[in-house]
CSV table of C-alpha atoms and ligand atoms in Angstrom, one decimal:
chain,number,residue,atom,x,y,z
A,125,UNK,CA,37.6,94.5,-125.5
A,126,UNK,CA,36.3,94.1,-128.9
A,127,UNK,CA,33.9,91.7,-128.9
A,128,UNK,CA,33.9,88.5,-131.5
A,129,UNK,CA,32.6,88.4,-134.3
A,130,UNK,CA,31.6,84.9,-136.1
A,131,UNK,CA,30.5,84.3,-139.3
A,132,UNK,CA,28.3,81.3,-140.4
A,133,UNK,CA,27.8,81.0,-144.7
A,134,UNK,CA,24.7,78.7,-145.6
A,135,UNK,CA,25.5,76.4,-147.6
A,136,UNK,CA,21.6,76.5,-149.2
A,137,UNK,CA,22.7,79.2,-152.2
A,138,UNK,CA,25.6,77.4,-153.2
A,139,UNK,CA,26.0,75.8,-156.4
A,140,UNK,CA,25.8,72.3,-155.6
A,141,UNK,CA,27.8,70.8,-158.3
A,142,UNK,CA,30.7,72.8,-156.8
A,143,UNK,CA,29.7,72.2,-153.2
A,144,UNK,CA,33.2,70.4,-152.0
A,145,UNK,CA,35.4,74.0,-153.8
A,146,UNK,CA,32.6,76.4,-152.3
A,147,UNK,CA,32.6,75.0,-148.9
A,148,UNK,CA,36.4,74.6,-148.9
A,149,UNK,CA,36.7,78.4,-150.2
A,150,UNK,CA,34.6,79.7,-147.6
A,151,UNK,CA,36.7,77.7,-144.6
A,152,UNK,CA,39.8,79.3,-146.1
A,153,UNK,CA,38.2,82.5,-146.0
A,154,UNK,CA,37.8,82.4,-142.4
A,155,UNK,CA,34.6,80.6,-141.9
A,156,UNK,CA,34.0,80.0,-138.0
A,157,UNK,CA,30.7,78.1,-139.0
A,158,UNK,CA,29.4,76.2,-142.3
A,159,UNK,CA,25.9,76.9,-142.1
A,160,UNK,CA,23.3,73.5,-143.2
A,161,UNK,CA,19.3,74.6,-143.2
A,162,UNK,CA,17.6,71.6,-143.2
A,163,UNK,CA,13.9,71.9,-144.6
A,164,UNK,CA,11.1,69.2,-144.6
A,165,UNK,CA,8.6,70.8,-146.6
A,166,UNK,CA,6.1,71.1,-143.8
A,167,UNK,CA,7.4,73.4,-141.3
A,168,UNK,CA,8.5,75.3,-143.6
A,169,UNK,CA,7.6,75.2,-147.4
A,170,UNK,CA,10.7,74.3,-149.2
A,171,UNK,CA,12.5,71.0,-148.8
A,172,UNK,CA,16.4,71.2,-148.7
A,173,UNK,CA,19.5,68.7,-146.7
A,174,UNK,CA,19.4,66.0,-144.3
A,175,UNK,CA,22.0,64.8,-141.9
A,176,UNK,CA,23.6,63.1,-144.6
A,177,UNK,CA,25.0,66.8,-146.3
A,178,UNK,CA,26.5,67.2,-142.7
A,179,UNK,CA,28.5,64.2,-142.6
A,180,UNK,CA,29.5,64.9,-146.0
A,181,UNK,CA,31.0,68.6,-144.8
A,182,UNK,CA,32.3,67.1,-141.9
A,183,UNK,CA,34.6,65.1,-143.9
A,184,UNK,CA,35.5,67.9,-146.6
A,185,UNK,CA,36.2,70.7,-143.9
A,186,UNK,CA,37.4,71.0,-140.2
A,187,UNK,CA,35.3,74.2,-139.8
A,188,UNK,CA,32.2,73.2,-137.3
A,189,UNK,CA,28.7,72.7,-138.4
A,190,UNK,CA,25.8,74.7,-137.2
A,191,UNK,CA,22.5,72.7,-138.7
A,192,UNK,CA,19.4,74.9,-138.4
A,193,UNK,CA,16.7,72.0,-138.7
A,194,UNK,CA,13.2,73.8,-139.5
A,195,UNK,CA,11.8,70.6,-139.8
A,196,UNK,CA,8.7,69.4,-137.5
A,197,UNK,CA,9.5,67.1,-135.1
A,198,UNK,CA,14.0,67.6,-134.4
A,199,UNK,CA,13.8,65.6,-131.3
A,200,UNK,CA,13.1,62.3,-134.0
A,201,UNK,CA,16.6,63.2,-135.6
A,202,UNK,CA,18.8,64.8,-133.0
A,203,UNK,CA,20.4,61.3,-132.8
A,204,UNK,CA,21.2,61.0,-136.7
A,205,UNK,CA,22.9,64.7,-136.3
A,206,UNK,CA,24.8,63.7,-133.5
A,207,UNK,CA,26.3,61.0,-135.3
A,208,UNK,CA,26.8,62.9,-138.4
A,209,UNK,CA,29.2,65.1,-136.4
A,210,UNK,CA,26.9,68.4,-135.8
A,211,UNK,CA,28.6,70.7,-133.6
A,212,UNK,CA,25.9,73.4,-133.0
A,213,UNK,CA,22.1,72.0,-133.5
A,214,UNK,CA,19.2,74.7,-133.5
A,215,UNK,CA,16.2,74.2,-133.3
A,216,UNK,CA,12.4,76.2,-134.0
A,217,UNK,CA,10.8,77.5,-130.9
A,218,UNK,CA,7.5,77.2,-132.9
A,219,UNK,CA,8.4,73.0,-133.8
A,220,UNK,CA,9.1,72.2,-130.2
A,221,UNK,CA,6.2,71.7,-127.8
A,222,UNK,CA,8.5,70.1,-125.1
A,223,UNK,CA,11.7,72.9,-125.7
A,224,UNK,CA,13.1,72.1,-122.4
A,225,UNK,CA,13.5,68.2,-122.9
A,226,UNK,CA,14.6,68.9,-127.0
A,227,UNK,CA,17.3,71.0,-125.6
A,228,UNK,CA,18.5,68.7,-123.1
A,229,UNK,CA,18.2,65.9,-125.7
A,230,UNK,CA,21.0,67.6,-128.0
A,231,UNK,CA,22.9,68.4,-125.0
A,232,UNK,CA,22.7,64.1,-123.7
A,233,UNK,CA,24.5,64.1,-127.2
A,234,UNK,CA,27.2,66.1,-127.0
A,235,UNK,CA,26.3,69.2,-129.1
A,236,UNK,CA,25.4,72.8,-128.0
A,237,UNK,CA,21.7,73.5,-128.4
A,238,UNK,CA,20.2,76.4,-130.5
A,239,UNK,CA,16.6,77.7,-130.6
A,240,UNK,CA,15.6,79.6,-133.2
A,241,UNK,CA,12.8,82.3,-133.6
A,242,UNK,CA,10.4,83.1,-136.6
A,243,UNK,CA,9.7,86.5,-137.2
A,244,UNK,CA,6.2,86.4,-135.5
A,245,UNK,CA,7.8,84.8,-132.3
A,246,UNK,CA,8.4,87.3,-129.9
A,247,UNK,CA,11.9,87.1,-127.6
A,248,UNK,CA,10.3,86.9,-124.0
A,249,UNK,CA,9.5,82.9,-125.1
A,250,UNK,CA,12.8,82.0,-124.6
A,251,UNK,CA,12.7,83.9,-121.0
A,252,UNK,CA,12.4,80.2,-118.8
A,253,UNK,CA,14.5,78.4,-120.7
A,254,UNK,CA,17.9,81.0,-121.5
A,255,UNK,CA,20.0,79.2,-119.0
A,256,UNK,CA,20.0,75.8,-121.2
A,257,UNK,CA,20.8,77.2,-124.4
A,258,UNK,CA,24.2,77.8,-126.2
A,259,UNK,CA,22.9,80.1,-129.1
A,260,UNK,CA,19.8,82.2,-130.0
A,261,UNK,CA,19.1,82.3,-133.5
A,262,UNK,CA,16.7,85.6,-134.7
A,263,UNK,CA,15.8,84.6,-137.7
A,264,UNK,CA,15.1,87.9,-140.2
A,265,UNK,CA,13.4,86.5,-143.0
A,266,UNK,CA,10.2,83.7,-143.0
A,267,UNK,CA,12.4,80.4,-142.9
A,268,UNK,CA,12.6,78.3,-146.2
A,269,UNK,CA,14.2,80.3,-149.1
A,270,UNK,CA,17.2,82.2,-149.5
A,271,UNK,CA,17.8,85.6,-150.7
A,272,UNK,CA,14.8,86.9,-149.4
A,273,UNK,CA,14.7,90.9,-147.7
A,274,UNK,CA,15.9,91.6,-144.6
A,275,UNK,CA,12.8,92.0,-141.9
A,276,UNK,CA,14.0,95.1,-140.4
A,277,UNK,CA,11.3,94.4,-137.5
A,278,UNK,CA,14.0,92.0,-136.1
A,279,UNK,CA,16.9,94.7,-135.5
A,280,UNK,CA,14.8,95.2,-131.8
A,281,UNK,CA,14.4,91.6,-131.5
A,282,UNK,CA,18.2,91.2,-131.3
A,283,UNK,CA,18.2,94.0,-129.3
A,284,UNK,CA,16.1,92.5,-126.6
A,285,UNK,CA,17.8,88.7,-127.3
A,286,UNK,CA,20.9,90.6,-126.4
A,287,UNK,CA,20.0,92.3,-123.0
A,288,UNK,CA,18.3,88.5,-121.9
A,289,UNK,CA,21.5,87.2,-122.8
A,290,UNK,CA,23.4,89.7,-120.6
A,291,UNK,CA,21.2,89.6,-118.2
A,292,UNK,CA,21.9,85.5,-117.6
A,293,UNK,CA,25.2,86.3,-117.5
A,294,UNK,CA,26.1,83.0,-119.9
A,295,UNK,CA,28.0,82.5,-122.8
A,296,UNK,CA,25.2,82.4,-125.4
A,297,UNK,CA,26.0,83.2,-129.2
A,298,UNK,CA,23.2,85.8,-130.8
A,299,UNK,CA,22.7,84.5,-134.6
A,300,UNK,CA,21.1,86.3,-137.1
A,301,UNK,CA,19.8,84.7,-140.3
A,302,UNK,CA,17.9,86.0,-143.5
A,303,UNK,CA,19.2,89.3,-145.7
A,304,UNK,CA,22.2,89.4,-144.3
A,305,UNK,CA,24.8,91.2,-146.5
A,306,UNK,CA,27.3,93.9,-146.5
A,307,UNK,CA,24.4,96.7,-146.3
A,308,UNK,CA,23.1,95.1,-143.3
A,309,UNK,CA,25.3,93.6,-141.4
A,310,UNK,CA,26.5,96.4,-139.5
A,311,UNK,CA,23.1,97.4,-138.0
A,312,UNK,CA,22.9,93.7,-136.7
A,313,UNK,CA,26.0,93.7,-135.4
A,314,UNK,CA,25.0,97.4,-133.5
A,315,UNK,CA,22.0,95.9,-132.4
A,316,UNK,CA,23.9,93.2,-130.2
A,317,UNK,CA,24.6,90.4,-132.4
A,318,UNK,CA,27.4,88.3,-132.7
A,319,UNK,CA,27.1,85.6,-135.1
A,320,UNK,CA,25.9,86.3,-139.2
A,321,UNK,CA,24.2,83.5,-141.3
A,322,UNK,CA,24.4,84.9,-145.1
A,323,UNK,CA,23.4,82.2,-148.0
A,324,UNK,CA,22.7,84.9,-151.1
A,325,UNK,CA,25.3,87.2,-150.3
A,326,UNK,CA,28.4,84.9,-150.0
A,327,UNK,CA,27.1,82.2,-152.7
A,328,UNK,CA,25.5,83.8,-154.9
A,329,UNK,CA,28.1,87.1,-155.0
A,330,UNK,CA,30.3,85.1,-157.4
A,331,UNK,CA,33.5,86.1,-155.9
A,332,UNK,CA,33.1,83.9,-152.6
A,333,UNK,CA,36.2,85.6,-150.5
A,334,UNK,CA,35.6,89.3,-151.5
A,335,UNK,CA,31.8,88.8,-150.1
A,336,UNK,CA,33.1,87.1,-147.1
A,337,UNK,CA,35.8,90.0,-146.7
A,338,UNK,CA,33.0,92.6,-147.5
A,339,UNK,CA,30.7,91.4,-144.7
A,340,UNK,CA,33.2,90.5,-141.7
A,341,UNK,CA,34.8,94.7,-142.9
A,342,UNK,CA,31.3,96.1,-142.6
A,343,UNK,CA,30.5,94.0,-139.6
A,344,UNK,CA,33.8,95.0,-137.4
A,345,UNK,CA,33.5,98.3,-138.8
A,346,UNK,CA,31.2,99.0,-135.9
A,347,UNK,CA,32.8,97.8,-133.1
B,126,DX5,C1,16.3,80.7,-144.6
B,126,DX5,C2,17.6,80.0,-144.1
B,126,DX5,C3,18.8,80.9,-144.3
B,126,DX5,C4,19.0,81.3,-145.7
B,126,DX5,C5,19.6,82.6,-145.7
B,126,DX5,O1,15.3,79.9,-144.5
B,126,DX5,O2,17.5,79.7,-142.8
B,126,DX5,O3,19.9,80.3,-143.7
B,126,DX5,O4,19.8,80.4,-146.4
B,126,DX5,O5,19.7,83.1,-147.0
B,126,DX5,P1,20.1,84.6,-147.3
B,126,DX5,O6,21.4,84.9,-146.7
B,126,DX5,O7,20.1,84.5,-148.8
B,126,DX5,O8,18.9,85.4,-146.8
B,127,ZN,ZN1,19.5,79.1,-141.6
């Protein structure tokens, strides 16, 4: 059986004047996620949305929201995503010092739970803790900008993400995030990913559907 694949535009390279027509073009061009990176300008160095932007989507699209927070400190907010209608909520390995209870905290409140992984952050960290989670998130670009290159580093990381997730035998999504595009996506998708995150490439491309049909082609090209 061919296996799913799902993609996830961030919402960060959009033009935010247009944001309701963007985010409605992207649902209608068969969206499964809308992507929200949430920044605080100390984890990472760039500030962006707040929980606010995903109530906002919430109530312009039925698509669900995925909010990446790489933001210090999640556990403080998980609450105000919850309420904002969050569907997915990922988190940094590298901003949680108590993973276990931040993931269990999302789950108390109704959403799935994602952990996300710098480039420097190797997969075996997520080893004692695979069972709680509903995504992995390889991230394969340093977090805070878009349209940066594509780490290519990170094709064996989803590699190895992918045989962990087998090997637990549970329904857990494998994100990719960072230089994702038409050139790239089928080598992610080879290397056992599932889910693409692409900001520059769908926003930026001008012509919102054609990129969103260009990288779903390239990406179920290869399966
Ligand atoms: C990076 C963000 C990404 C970003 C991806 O900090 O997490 O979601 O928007 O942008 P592109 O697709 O342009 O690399
Ligand atoms: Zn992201």
């Amino acid at each position: 059986m061919k296996k799913r694949i799902y993609m996830a535009p961030s919402i960060l390279s959009a033009d935010l004047l247009k944001l309701k027509e963007e985010v409605r073009q992207v649902a209608e061009n068969g969206a499964d996620f809308i992507h929200i990176d949430v920044m605080d300008g100390h984890f990472v160095p760039n500030l962006s949305f707040g929980y606010n932007m995903v109530a906002s989507i919430k109530r312009c699209v039925k698509t669900p929201i995925d909010a990446h927070l790489m933001i210090n400190n999640p556990d403080q907010y998980i609450e105000n995503y919850a309420q904002a209608g969050a569907h997915i909520l990922t988190v940094h390995q590298e901003a949680c010092p108590h993973l276990h209870r931040t993931v269990q905290c999302i789950h108390q409140h109704g959403m799935k739970a994602g952990v996300a992984l710098n480039p420097a952050t190797a997969v075996h960290v997520l080893e004692d803790i695979i069972s709680e989670l509903d995504l992995i998130l390889i991230m394969t670009v340093n977090p805070g900008f878009g349209g940066q290159k594509f780490i290519r580093r990170g094709l064996q990381k989803i590699a190895a993400a992918q045989r962990m997730i087998e090997t637990s035998g549970k329904q857990i999504l494998l994100q990719v995030d960072g230089g994702v595009n038409r050139e790239t996506a089928a080598e992610i998708i080879t290397h056992g990913a599932d889910t693409l995150v692409a900001g520059s490439a769908i926003f930026g491309a001008g012509k919102i559907a054609q990129a969103m049909r260009d990288i779903r082609a390239a990406a179920e090209d290869v399966l």
